[in-house]
PDB file of C-alpha atoms in Angstrom:
ATOM      1  CA  MET A   1     -32.207 -64.224 -30.894  1.00  0.00           C
ATOM      2  CA  ASN A   2     -30.201 -67.397 -30.912  1.00  0.00           C
ATOM      3  CA  PRO A   3     -28.871 -68.336 -27.516  1.00  0.00           C
ATOM      4  CA  GLN A   4     -26.076 -70.446 -29.218  1.00  0.00           C
ATOM      5  CA  ASP A   5     -24.756 -67.321 -30.961  1.00  0.00           C
ATOM      6  CA  PRO A   6     -22.073 -65.676 -28.707  1.00  0.00           C
ATOM      7  CA  LEU A   7     -22.286 -62.314 -30.811  1.00  0.00           C
ATOM      8  CA  ALA A   8     -25.864 -61.895 -29.862  1.00  0.00           C
ATOM      9  CA  GLN A   9     -24.866 -61.917 -26.260  1.00  0.00           C
ATOM     10  CA  LEU A  10     -22.475 -58.917 -26.536  1.00  0.00           C
ATOM     11  CA  ARG A  11     -23.503 -55.487 -25.298  1.00  0.00           C
ATOM     12  CA  ASP A  12     -22.789 -52.037 -26.872  1.00  0.00           C
ATOM     13  CA  ILE A  13     -19.915 -50.066 -25.847  1.00  0.00           C
ATOM     14  CA  GLN A  14     -20.664 -48.297 -22.525  1.00  0.00           C
ATOM     15  CA  LEU A  15     -18.985 -44.686 -22.458  1.00  0.00           C
ATOM     16  CA  PRO A  16     -17.979 -43.466 -19.061  1.00  0.00           C
ATOM     17  CA  VAL A  17     -19.642 -40.913 -17.275  1.00  0.00           C
ATOM     18  CA  THR A  18     -18.355 -37.382 -17.524  1.00  0.00           C
ATOM     19  CA  GLY A  19     -16.769 -35.821 -14.517  1.00  0.00           C
ATOM     20  CA  GLY A  20     -18.662 -32.692 -14.515  1.00  0.00           C
ATOM     21  CA  TRP A  21     -17.553 -29.360 -14.183  1.00  0.00           C
ATOM     22  CA  TRP A  22     -16.549 -29.172 -10.318  1.00  0.00           C
ATOM     23  CA  PRO A  23     -13.756 -29.739  -9.054  1.00  0.00           C
ATOM     24  CA  PRO A  24     -11.834 -28.272 -12.075  1.00  0.00           C
ATOM     25  CA  ALA A  25      -8.694 -29.648 -13.160  1.00  0.00           C
ATOM     26  CA  PRO A  26      -5.341 -28.754 -11.771  1.00  0.00           C
ATOM     27  CA  GLY A  27      -4.480 -26.363 -14.888  1.00  0.00           C
ATOM     28  CA  TRP A  28      -7.654 -24.375 -14.219  1.00  0.00           C
ATOM     29  CA  TRP A  29      -6.649 -23.861 -10.527  1.00  0.00           C
ATOM     30  CA  LEU A  30      -3.041 -22.781 -11.507  1.00  0.00           C
ATOM     31  CA  LEU A  31      -4.616 -20.411 -14.308  1.00  0.00           C
ATOM     32  CA  ALA A  32      -7.154 -19.026 -11.526  1.00  0.00           C
ATOM     33  CA  ILE A  33      -4.089 -18.488  -9.157  1.00  0.00           C
ATOM     34  CA  LEU A  34      -2.149 -16.737 -11.584  1.00  0.00           C
ATOM     35  CA  THR A  35      -4.824 -14.412 -12.792  1.00  0.00           C
ATOM     36  CA  ILE A  36      -5.689 -13.575  -9.303  1.00  0.00           C
ATOM     37  CA  ALA A  37      -2.094 -12.808  -8.736  1.00  0.00           C
ATOM     38  CA  ALA A  38      -1.495 -10.694 -11.733  1.00  0.00           C
ATOM     39  CA  VAL A  39      -4.626  -8.607 -10.962  1.00  0.00           C
ATOM     40  CA  LEU A  40      -3.456  -8.146  -7.555  1.00  0.00           C
ATOM     41  CA  ALA A  41       0.163  -7.075  -8.731  1.00  0.00           C
ATOM     42  CA  PHE A  42      -1.353  -4.726 -11.264  1.00  0.00           C
ATOM     43  CA  ALA A  43      -3.672  -3.093  -8.738  1.00  0.00           C
ATOM     44  CA  TRP A  44      -0.737  -2.767  -6.342  1.00  0.00           C
ATOM     45  CA  LEU A  45       1.556  -0.905  -8.891  1.00  0.00           C
ATOM     46  CA  TRP A  46      -1.221   1.216 -10.102  1.00  0.00           C
ATOM     47  CA  ARG A  47      -1.921   2.349  -6.409  1.00  0.00           C
ATOM     48  CA  ARG A  48       1.725   3.021  -5.855  1.00  0.00           C
ATOM     49  CA  GLN A  49       2.232   5.045  -9.217  1.00  0.00           C
ATOM     50  CA  ARG A  50      -1.071   7.019  -8.124  1.00  0.00           C
ATOM     51  CA  ARG A  51       0.489   7.595  -4.584  1.00  0.00           C
ATOM     52  CA  LYS A  52       3.832   8.602  -6.133  1.00  0.00           C
ATOM     53  CA  LEU A  53       2.418  11.094  -8.323  1.00  0.00           C
ATOM     54  CA  ARG A  54      -0.100  12.732  -5.986  1.00  0.00           C
ATOM     55  CA  TRP A  55       2.163  15.692  -5.538  1.00  0.00           C
ATOM     56  CA  LYS A  56       1.871  16.279  -9.245  1.00  0.00           C
ATOM     57  CA  ARG A  57      -1.893  16.308  -9.516  1.00  0.00           C
ATOM     58  CA  SER A  58      -1.959  18.688  -6.478  1.00  0.00           C
ATOM     59  CA  ALA A  59       0.620  21.099  -8.128  1.00  0.00           C
ATOM     60  CA  TRP A  60      -1.495  20.922 -11.372  1.00  0.00           C
ATOM     61  CA  SER A  61      -4.607  21.926  -9.449  1.00  0.00           C
ATOM     62  CA  GLU A  62      -2.478  24.816  -7.596  1.00  0.00           C
ATOM     63  CA  LEU A  63      -1.232  25.835 -10.796  1.00  0.00           C
ATOM     64  CA  GLN A  64      -4.850  26.191 -12.333  1.00  0.00           C
ATOM     65  CA  GLN A  65      -5.814  28.313  -9.155  1.00  0.00           C
ATOM     66  CA  LEU A  66      -2.680  30.806  -9.742  1.00  0.00           C
ATOM     67  CA  GLU A  67      -3.624  30.792 -13.541  1.00  0.00           C
ATOM     68  CA  SER A  68      -7.159  32.213 -12.547  1.00  0.00           C
ATOM     69  CA  LYS A  69      -5.649  34.482 -10.246  1.00  0.00           C
ATOM     70  CA  ALA A  70      -2.783  35.741 -12.342  1.00  0.00           C
ATOM     71  CA  ARG A  71      -1.618  39.374 -12.016  1.00  0.00           C
ATOM     72  CA  PRO A  72       1.672  40.992 -12.223  1.00  0.00           C
ATOM     73  CA  ALA A  73       2.263  41.282  -8.430  1.00  0.00           C
ATOM     74  CA  PRO A  74       5.319  40.121  -6.470  1.00  0.00           C
ATOM     75  CA  GLU A  75       3.055  38.275  -4.324  1.00  0.00           C
ATOM     76  CA  TRP A  76       1.903  36.159  -7.369  1.00  0.00           C
ATOM     77  CA  PHE A  77       5.324  35.451  -8.474  1.00  0.00           C
ATOM     78  CA  ALA A  78       6.150  34.577  -5.081  1.00  0.00           C
ATOM     79  CA  ALA A  79       3.331  31.923  -5.017  1.00  0.00           C
ATOM     80  CA  LEU A  80       4.313  30.625  -8.419  1.00  0.00           C
ATOM     81  CA  ASN A  81       7.902  30.172  -7.219  1.00  0.00           C
ATOM     82  CA  ALA A  82       6.923  28.515  -3.882  1.00  0.00           C
ATOM     83  CA  LEU A  83       4.700  26.063  -5.957  1.00  0.00           C
ATOM     84  CA  LEU A  84       7.676  25.218  -8.442  1.00  0.00           C
ATOM     85  CA  LYS A  85       9.833  24.670  -5.290  1.00  0.00           C
ATOM     86  CA  ARG A  86       7.523  22.294  -3.708  1.00  0.00           C
ATOM     87  CA  ALA A  87       7.367  20.249  -6.904  1.00  0.00           C
ATOM     88  CA  ALA A  88      10.962  20.339  -7.258  1.00  0.00           C
ATOM     89  CA  ARG A  89      11.441  18.846  -3.612  1.00  0.00           C
ATOM     90  CA  GLN A  90       9.127  16.101  -4.698  1.00  0.00           C
ATOM     91  CA  SER A  91      10.829  15.369  -7.964  1.00  0.00           C
ATOM     92  CA  HIS A  92      14.483  16.042  -7.080  1.00  0.00           C
ATOM     93  CA  PRO A  93      14.635  15.336  -3.218  1.00  0.00           C
ATOM     94  CA  GLU A  94      18.463  14.950  -3.434  1.00  0.00           C
ATOM     95  CA  LYS A  95      19.198  18.245  -4.782  1.00  0.00           C
ATOM     96  CA  HIS A  96      17.364  20.035  -1.945  1.00  0.00           C
ATOM     97  CA  PRO A  97      15.757  23.054  -4.121  1.00  0.00           C
ATOM     98  CA  GLU A  98      13.746  24.255  -1.307  1.00  0.00           C
ATOM     99  CA  ALA A  99      16.763  25.630   0.043  1.00  0.00           C
ATOM    100  CA  MET A 100      17.861  27.480  -3.341  1.00  0.00           C
ATOM    101  CA  THR A 101      17.441  31.010  -4.117  1.00  0.00           C
ATOM    102  CA  GLY A 102      18.546  33.511  -6.754  1.00  0.00           C
ATOM    103  CA  GLN A 103      20.790  32.522  -9.278  1.00  0.00           C
ATOM    104  CA  GLN A 104      21.120  28.714  -7.925  1.00  0.00           C
ATOM    105  CA  TRP A 105      17.418  28.554  -8.159  1.00  0.00           C
ATOM    106  CA  ILE A 106      17.397  29.910 -11.856  1.00  0.00           C
ATOM    107  CA  ASP A 107      20.061  27.418 -12.706  1.00  0.00           C
ATOM    108  CA  PHE A 108      18.215  24.460 -11.327  1.00  0.00           C
ATOM    109  CA  LEU A 109      14.955  25.422 -12.965  1.00  0.00           C
ATOM    110  CA  LEU A 110      16.797  25.903 -16.230  1.00  0.00           C
ATOM    111  CA  ALA A 111      18.975  22.564 -15.716  1.00  0.00           C
ATOM    112  CA  THR A 112      15.623  20.521 -15.098  1.00  0.00           C
ATOM    113  CA  ALA A 113      13.714  22.384 -17.748  1.00  0.00           C
ATOM    114  CA  PRO A 114      12.763  19.878 -20.726  1.00  0.00           C
ATOM    115  CA  LYS A 115      13.487  22.072 -23.636  1.00  0.00           C
ATOM    116  CA  ASP A 116      14.251  25.698 -24.652  1.00  0.00           C
ATOM    117  CA  ARG A 117      16.751  26.181 -22.008  1.00  0.00           C
ATOM    118  CA  ILE A 118      18.324  29.148 -23.628  1.00  0.00           C
ATOM    119  CA  ALA A 119      15.270  30.783 -24.746  1.00  0.00           C
ATOM    120  CA  SER A 120      13.653  30.330 -21.230  1.00  0.00           C
ATOM    121  CA  ARG A 121      16.385  31.988 -19.273  1.00  0.00           C
ATOM    122  CA  PRO A 122      14.976  35.513 -19.522  1.00  0.00           C
ATOM    123  CA  VAL A 123      11.784  34.273 -18.654  1.00  0.00           C
ATOM    124  CA  VAL A 124      12.879  32.453 -15.469  1.00  0.00           C
ATOM    125  CA  GLU A 125      15.098  35.147 -14.420  1.00  0.00           C
ATOM    126  CA  ALA A 126      12.329  37.616 -14.712  1.00  0.00           C
ATOM    127  CA  MET A 127      10.004  35.345 -12.861  1.00  0.00           C
ATOM    128  CA  VAL A 128      12.362  34.539 -10.051  1.00  0.00           C
ATOM    129  CA  THR A 129      13.500  38.352  -9.773  1.00  0.00           C
ATOM    130  CA  SER A 130       9.809  39.446  -9.867  1.00  0.00           C
ATOM    131  CA  THR A 131       9.342  38.103  -6.175  1.00  0.00           C
ATOM    132  CA  TRP A 132      11.029  40.997  -4.690  1.00  0.00           C
ATOM    133  CA  GLN A 133      10.750  43.643  -7.153  1.00  0.00           C
ATOM    134  CA  PRO A 134       8.017  46.285  -6.421  1.00  0.00           C
ATOM    135  CA  ARG A 135       7.264  46.184 -10.129  1.00  0.00           C
ATOM    136  CA  PRO A 136       7.817  43.020 -11.571  1.00  0.00           C
ATOM    137  CA  GLY A 137       9.490  42.549 -14.873  1.00  0.00           C
ATOM    138  CA  ALA A 138       7.961  39.147 -15.716  1.00  0.00           C
ATOM    139  CA  GLN A 139       4.753  38.581 -17.628  1.00  0.00           C
ATOM    140  CA  THR A 140       2.397  36.047 -16.001  1.00  0.00           C
ATOM    141  CA  GLU A 141       1.642  34.480 -19.448  1.00  0.00           C
ATOM    142  CA  GLN A 142       5.253  33.606 -20.194  1.00  0.00           C
ATOM    143  CA  ALA A 143       5.762  32.708 -16.498  1.00  0.00           C
ATOM    144  CA  LEU A 144       2.678  30.350 -16.433  1.00  0.00           C
ATOM    145  CA  ALA A 145       3.731  28.616 -19.726  1.00  0.00           C
ATOM    146  CA  PHE A 146       7.128  27.999 -18.331  1.00  0.00           C
ATOM    147  CA  ALA A 147       5.624  26.562 -15.136  1.00  0.00           C
ATOM    148  CA  ARG A 148       3.337  24.247 -17.110  1.00  0.00           C
ATOM    149  CA  THR A 149       6.127  22.985 -19.314  1.00  0.00           C
ATOM    150  CA  TRP A 150       8.459  22.569 -16.279  1.00  0.00           C
ATOM    151  CA  LEU A 151       5.829  20.816 -14.437  1.00  0.00           C
ATOM    152  CA  GLU A 152       5.025  18.318 -17.422  1.00  0.00           C
ATOM    153  CA  ALA A 153       8.739  17.320 -17.352  1.00  0.00           C
ATOM    154  CA  GLN A 154       9.041  16.409 -14.039  1.00  0.00           C
ATOM    155  CA  SER A 155       8.543  12.809 -12.842  1.00  0.00           C
TER     156      SER A 155
END
């Protein structure tokens, strides 16, 4: 090494020390906050939706119980109509279906049915009138099929 040579006195380029992983950059903080907010919002909406449809799950389980005890008796048809009225009260509270009886209740069920309203009319009429007849004119299978399709359509 020549002490007179100024280039010999130069050192290599020194790279700065990296900052490490903590604390993260502001962009990572923002991303973390947005992710937490999104997860909390999703959980809140999911819980709200489940709470809102709790009545529907309850109605389905009660319909399954009625299906297992199906028999052509006025008491059974009364229980089915009561179940449909409770479900209607939850899905259409503004129309006050719990106070409806007879033809008004039949018209309501057909108006809120999703499909085959004309074909469902005899089934619904027989189902509703079977609650006070000594010998029901409705068949339990048809009444259950209508109740299932009606419950599926309610929101």
